[in-house]
Coordinates of C-alpha atoms in Angstrom, one line a residue:
M19 CA -37.1 -62.9 73.8
M20 CA -33.4 -63.3 73.2
K21 CA -34.0 -64.6 69.7
N22 CA -36.3 -61.7 68.9
K23 CA -33.7 -59.2 70.0
L24 CA -31.1 -61.0 67.9
F25 CA -33.4 -61.0 64.9
L26 CA -34.0 -57.2 65.3
T27 CA -30.3 -56.5 65.6
I28 CA -29.5 -58.5 62.4
L29 CA -32.4 -56.8 60.6
S30 CA -31.2 -53.3 61.6
F31 CA -27.7 -54.1 60.6
S32 CA -28.8 -55.4 57.3
A33 CA -30.9 -52.2 56.7
Y34 CA -27.8 -50.1 57.6
M35 CA -25.6 -52.1 55.2
L36 CA -28.1 -51.7 52.3
S37 CA -28.2 -47.9 53.0
A38 CA -24.4 -47.7 53.2
Q39 CA -24.0 -49.5 49.9
E40 CA -26.5 -47.4 48.0
A41 CA -23.9 -45.1 46.5
D42 CA -21.3 -46.7 44.2
N43 CA -18.6 -45.7 41.7
S44 CA -17.8 -49.0 40.1
L45 CA -19.2 -47.7 36.7
Q46 CA -16.4 -47.9 34.2
G47 CA -15.8 -47.6 30.5
Y48 CA -15.8 -45.0 27.7
Y49 CA -19.1 -43.4 26.8
K50 CA -19.5 -41.5 23.6
A51 CA -22.1 -38.8 22.8
S52 CA -24.7 -40.1 20.3
N53 CA -25.7 -36.6 19.2
D54 CA -24.3 -33.1 18.8
K55 CA -26.6 -31.5 21.4
T56 CA -23.9 -31.4 24.0
L57 CA -20.5 -29.7 24.7
Y58 CA -19.1 -32.9 26.1
N59 CA -18.4 -35.6 23.5
S60 CA -17.3 -38.3 25.9
F61 CA -16.9 -39.5 29.5
N62 CA -14.4 -42.1 30.5
F63 CA -15.1 -43.7 33.9
D64 CA -12.2 -45.5 35.7
G65 CA -14.3 -47.6 38.1
N66 CA -12.7 -45.8 41.1
G67 CA -14.6 -42.5 41.3
K68 CA -12.7 -40.5 38.7
V69 CA -14.0 -39.7 35.2
L70 CA -12.2 -38.1 32.3
I71 CA -14.5 -35.5 30.8
A72 CA -14.3 -34.9 27.0
D73 CA -10.6 -36.0 27.2
M74 CA -9.9 -32.6 28.8
D75 CA -10.2 -32.8 32.6
Y76 CA -11.1 -35.1 35.4
G77 CA -14.1 -35.0 37.7
D78 CA -15.5 -37.1 40.6
Y79 CA -18.6 -39.3 40.3
F80 CA -21.0 -41.7 42.0
T81 CA -24.1 -43.6 41.0
R82 CA -27.1 -44.2 43.1
N83 CA -30.2 -46.2 42.0
D84 CA -30.6 -45.1 38.3
S85 CA -28.8 -41.8 38.7
L86 CA -25.2 -40.7 37.9
I87 CA -23.8 -37.6 39.5
I88 CA -20.5 -36.0 38.2
Y89 CA -18.7 -33.1 39.7
P90 CA -16.4 -31.6 37.0
D91 CA -15.2 -28.9 39.3
K92 CA -17.5 -26.2 40.8
S93 CA -20.4 -27.4 38.7
I94 CA -22.5 -30.6 38.6
F95 CA -23.8 -33.0 35.9
I96 CA -26.7 -35.2 36.5
F97 CA -27.7 -38.2 34.3
K98 CA -30.2 -41.0 34.3
I99 CA -28.8 -44.5 33.5
K100 CA -31.2 -46.5 31.3
K101 CA -30.5 -49.6 29.3
G102 CA -26.8 -48.9 29.6
K103 CA -27.0 -45.4 28.2
L104 CA -26.4 -42.1 30.0
T105 CA -29.1 -39.4 29.5
G106 CA -28.3 -35.9 30.7
I107 CA -31.0 -34.2 32.7
S108 CA -29.2 -31.2 34.3
D109 CA -27.8 -28.0 32.8
W110 CA -24.8 -28.4 30.5
V111 CA -25.6 -32.0 29.7
E112 CA -29.4 -31.7 29.1
K113 CA -30.6 -33.5 26.0
G114 CA -27.3 -35.3 25.5
V115 CA -27.2 -39.1 25.4
W116 CA -24.0 -41.1 25.8
I117 CA -23.6 -44.7 24.8
P118 CA -20.8 -47.1 25.9
K119 CA -18.1 -47.9 23.5
K120 CA -18.1 -51.6 22.7
D121 CA -15.9 -53.7 25.0
S122 CA -14.6 -50.6 26.9
S123 CA -16.1 -51.8 30.2
E124 CA -14.7 -55.3 30.0
I125 CA -11.3 -54.2 31.3
N126 CA -11.5 -54.1 35.1
N127 CA -9.6 -51.1 36.3
R128 CA -11.1 -51.0 39.8
R129 CA -8.5 -50.8 42.5
H130 CA -8.9 -50.9 46.2
P131 CA -12.7 -51.4 46.1
A132 CA -13.2 -50.6 49.8
D133 CA -11.5 -47.2 49.5
A134 CA -13.4 -46.5 46.3
Q135 CA -16.7 -47.4 47.9
K136 CA -16.0 -45.1 50.9
K137 CA -15.3 -42.3 48.5
A138 CA -18.6 -42.9 46.7
Q139 CA -20.5 -42.8 50.0
L140 CA -18.8 -39.6 51.1
L141 CA -19.4 -37.9 47.7
A142 CA -23.1 -38.9 47.9
E143 CA -23.3 -37.4 51.4
Y144 CA -21.7 -34.3 50.1
Y145 CA -24.2 -34.1 47.3
D146 CA -27.2 -34.6 49.7
K147 CA -25.9 -31.8 52.0
T148 CA -24.9 -29.2 49.4
K149 CA -27.4 -29.6 46.5
S150 CA -29.8 -26.7 45.9
S151 CA -33.4 -26.8 47.0
T152 CA -34.4 -28.2 43.6
G153 CA -31.9 -31.0 44.0
S154 CA -30.7 -30.4 40.4
D155 CA -27.6 -28.3 40.9
L156 CA -25.1 -26.9 43.4
D157 CA -26.1 -24.3 46.0
F158 CA -23.4 -21.8 44.9
E159 CA -24.6 -19.0 47.2
A160 CA -24.2 -21.3 50.2
L161 CA -20.7 -22.4 49.0
A162 CA -19.5 -18.8 48.3
S163 CA -20.8 -17.5 51.6
G164 CA -19.1 -20.1 53.7
K165 CA -22.4 -21.6 54.9
T166 CA -21.2 -25.1 53.9
S167 CA -17.8 -24.7 55.6
K168 CA -18.8 -27.0 58.4
I169 CA -20.0 -29.6 55.9
N170 CA -16.8 -29.4 54.0
E171 CA -14.7 -29.6 57.1
D172 CA -16.6 -32.7 58.4
L173 CA -16.3 -34.5 55.1
C174 CA -12.7 -33.5 54.7
N175 CA -12.0 -35.0 58.1
K176 CA -13.8 -38.2 56.9
G177 CA -11.5 -38.4 53.9
L178 CA -13.3 -36.7 51.0
A179 CA -10.6 -34.9 48.9
K180 CA -13.2 -32.8 47.1
A181 CA -14.4 -31.4 50.4
C182 CA -10.8 -30.6 51.4
M183 CA -10.4 -28.8 48.1
N184 CA -13.4 -26.6 48.8
L185 CA -12.1 -26.0 52.3
F186 CA -8.8 -24.9 50.9
G187 CA -10.5 -22.3 48.7
L188 CA -12.5 -20.9 51.7
K189 CA -9.5 -20.8 54.0
M190 CA -7.4 -19.2 51.3
L191 CA -9.9 -16.4 51.2
Q192 CA -9.8 -16.2 54.9
Y193 CA -6.0 -16.1 55.3
T194 CA -5.2 -13.9 52.2
P195 CA -6.4 -10.3 52.8
G196 CA -7.3 -8.6 49.5
L197 CA -7.6 -11.8 47.5
L198 CA -11.0 -10.7 46.1
T199 CA -10.6 -6.9 46.2
D200 CA -6.9 -6.3 45.3
P201 CA -5.3 -9.6 44.1
V202 CA -2.6 -7.9 41.9
N203 CA -0.9 -6.3 45.0
I204 CA -1.0 -9.4 47.3
A205 CA 2.6 -10.4 46.3
S206 CA 3.9 -7.0 47.4
K207 CA 2.5 -7.6 50.9
K208 CA 5.1 -10.4 51.5
I209 CA 2.5 -12.7 53.1
K210 CA 4.0 -16.0 54.3
P211 CA 2.2 -19.2 53.4
H212 CA -0.2 -20.2 56.2
P213 CA 0.7 -23.4 57.9
E214 CA -3.0 -24.6 57.9
L215 CA -3.2 -24.2 54.1
L216 CA 0.1 -26.1 53.7
S217 CA -1.1 -28.9 55.9
L218 CA -4.5 -29.0 54.1
S219 CA -2.8 -29.2 50.7
K220 CA -0.7 -32.1 51.9
K221 CA -3.8 -33.9 53.1
I222 CA -5.5 -33.5 49.7
I223 CA -2.4 -35.0 48.0
D224 CA -2.2 -37.8 50.6
L225 CA -5.8 -38.7 49.8
G226 CA -4.7 -39.4 46.3
E227 CA -6.0 -36.2 44.7
P228 CA -3.2 -34.7 42.5
E229 CA -5.2 -31.4 42.2
G230 CA -3.8 -30.7 45.6
Y231 CA -0.7 -29.6 43.8
T232 CA -2.8 -27.3 41.6
V233 CA -4.3 -25.4 44.5
L234 CA -1.1 -25.2 46.4
G235 CA 0.8 -23.9 43.4
T236 CA -1.9 -21.3 42.8
Y237 CA -1.6 -20.2 46.4
Y238 CA 2.1 -19.9 46.1
F239 CA 1.8 -17.9 42.9
T240 CA -0.8 -15.6 44.5
L241 CA 1.6 -14.8 47.3
G242 CA 4.3 -14.0 44.7
L243 CA 6.3 -17.2 45.2
R244 CA 6.6 -17.9 41.5
E245 CA 9.5 -20.5 41.7
K246 CA 7.7 -22.5 44.3
A247 CA 4.5 -22.3 42.3
F248 CA 6.0 -23.7 39.1
K249 CA 7.9 -26.5 41.0
T250 CA 4.6 -27.5 42.6
W251 CA 2.7 -27.5 39.3
E252 CA 5.4 -29.5 37.7
E253 CA 5.2 -32.1 40.4
G254 CA 1.4 -32.1 40.0
E255 CA 1.8 -32.8 36.3
K256 CA 4.0 -35.8 37.1
K257 CA 1.4 -37.1 39.5
G258 CA -1.4 -36.9 36.9
S259 CA -2.9 -33.4 37.4
L260 CA -4.2 -32.0 34.2
K261 CA -5.1 -28.6 35.8
S262 CA -1.5 -28.1 37.0
G263 CA -0.2 -28.3 33.5
T264 CA -3.0 -26.0 32.2
T265 CA -2.5 -23.5 34.9
K266 CA 1.3 -23.3 34.4
A267 CA 0.8 -22.9 30.6
L268 CA -1.7 -20.1 31.0
I269 CA 0.6 -18.2 33.4
E270 CA 3.5 -18.6 31.0
F271 CA 1.4 -17.4 28.1
Q272 CA 0.2 -14.4 30.0
E273 CA 3.8 -13.5 31.1
E274 CA 4.9 -13.7 27.5
L275 CA 2.1 -11.3 26.4
D276 CA 3.0 -8.9 29.2
K277 CA 6.7 -9.0 28.2
E278 CA 5.8 -8.3 24.5
K279 CA 3.7 -5.3 25.6
K280 CA 6.6 -3.9 27.6
D281 CA 9.0 -4.4 24.6

């Protein structure tokens, strides 16, 4: 009887481990588009859960069975992996095929495998809980309405930076009256930065996500704290955030245009 119980315990544990290891993000290397039927000519996977998309911006990814899921930002790309090639099957990447650049995957860039594996599992959980009913894209209505707030909060607490980023956006709406209806006049209201948002941005950064600087800088700028915003974006640039640099450049360009109009 004791042996049977021990066997069942081991069997259950093994099944749990197989399930837990289903999602992965160890895929690495440079993949180049083999045709011109896509807007994205390349994907460069770092083997730790981050992918550089078309040499322009970073996204998060995980693989499961023969599928590859990429979150570029608020969208989603879905691929099938077959014979080493990536075939796009969702909107934006449909009909595209990407092939690995020779020898690009031979350099092992994987760092802290246990942390990377945890991120893959959490991202897979996020995907399963937030995908649309068709399973092929995001449920934007649920995200915008706040229906997924609890999901994002739970996964943020577990350590998924992407969920914390979503939560930051939702709470920024909550703590910034007029953000959607009258954003231009928010600065004149002299709203102080909310402690919860400051704490959340720090958590995002501490989780190794440099885009935490981007959202924090954007929040500061929205409140009219321009100097703080630019210092935050500059710090984000130093830590590897591409969006921080892009956001800062766009603001500077718009300010220059506004100045020329006045002159």
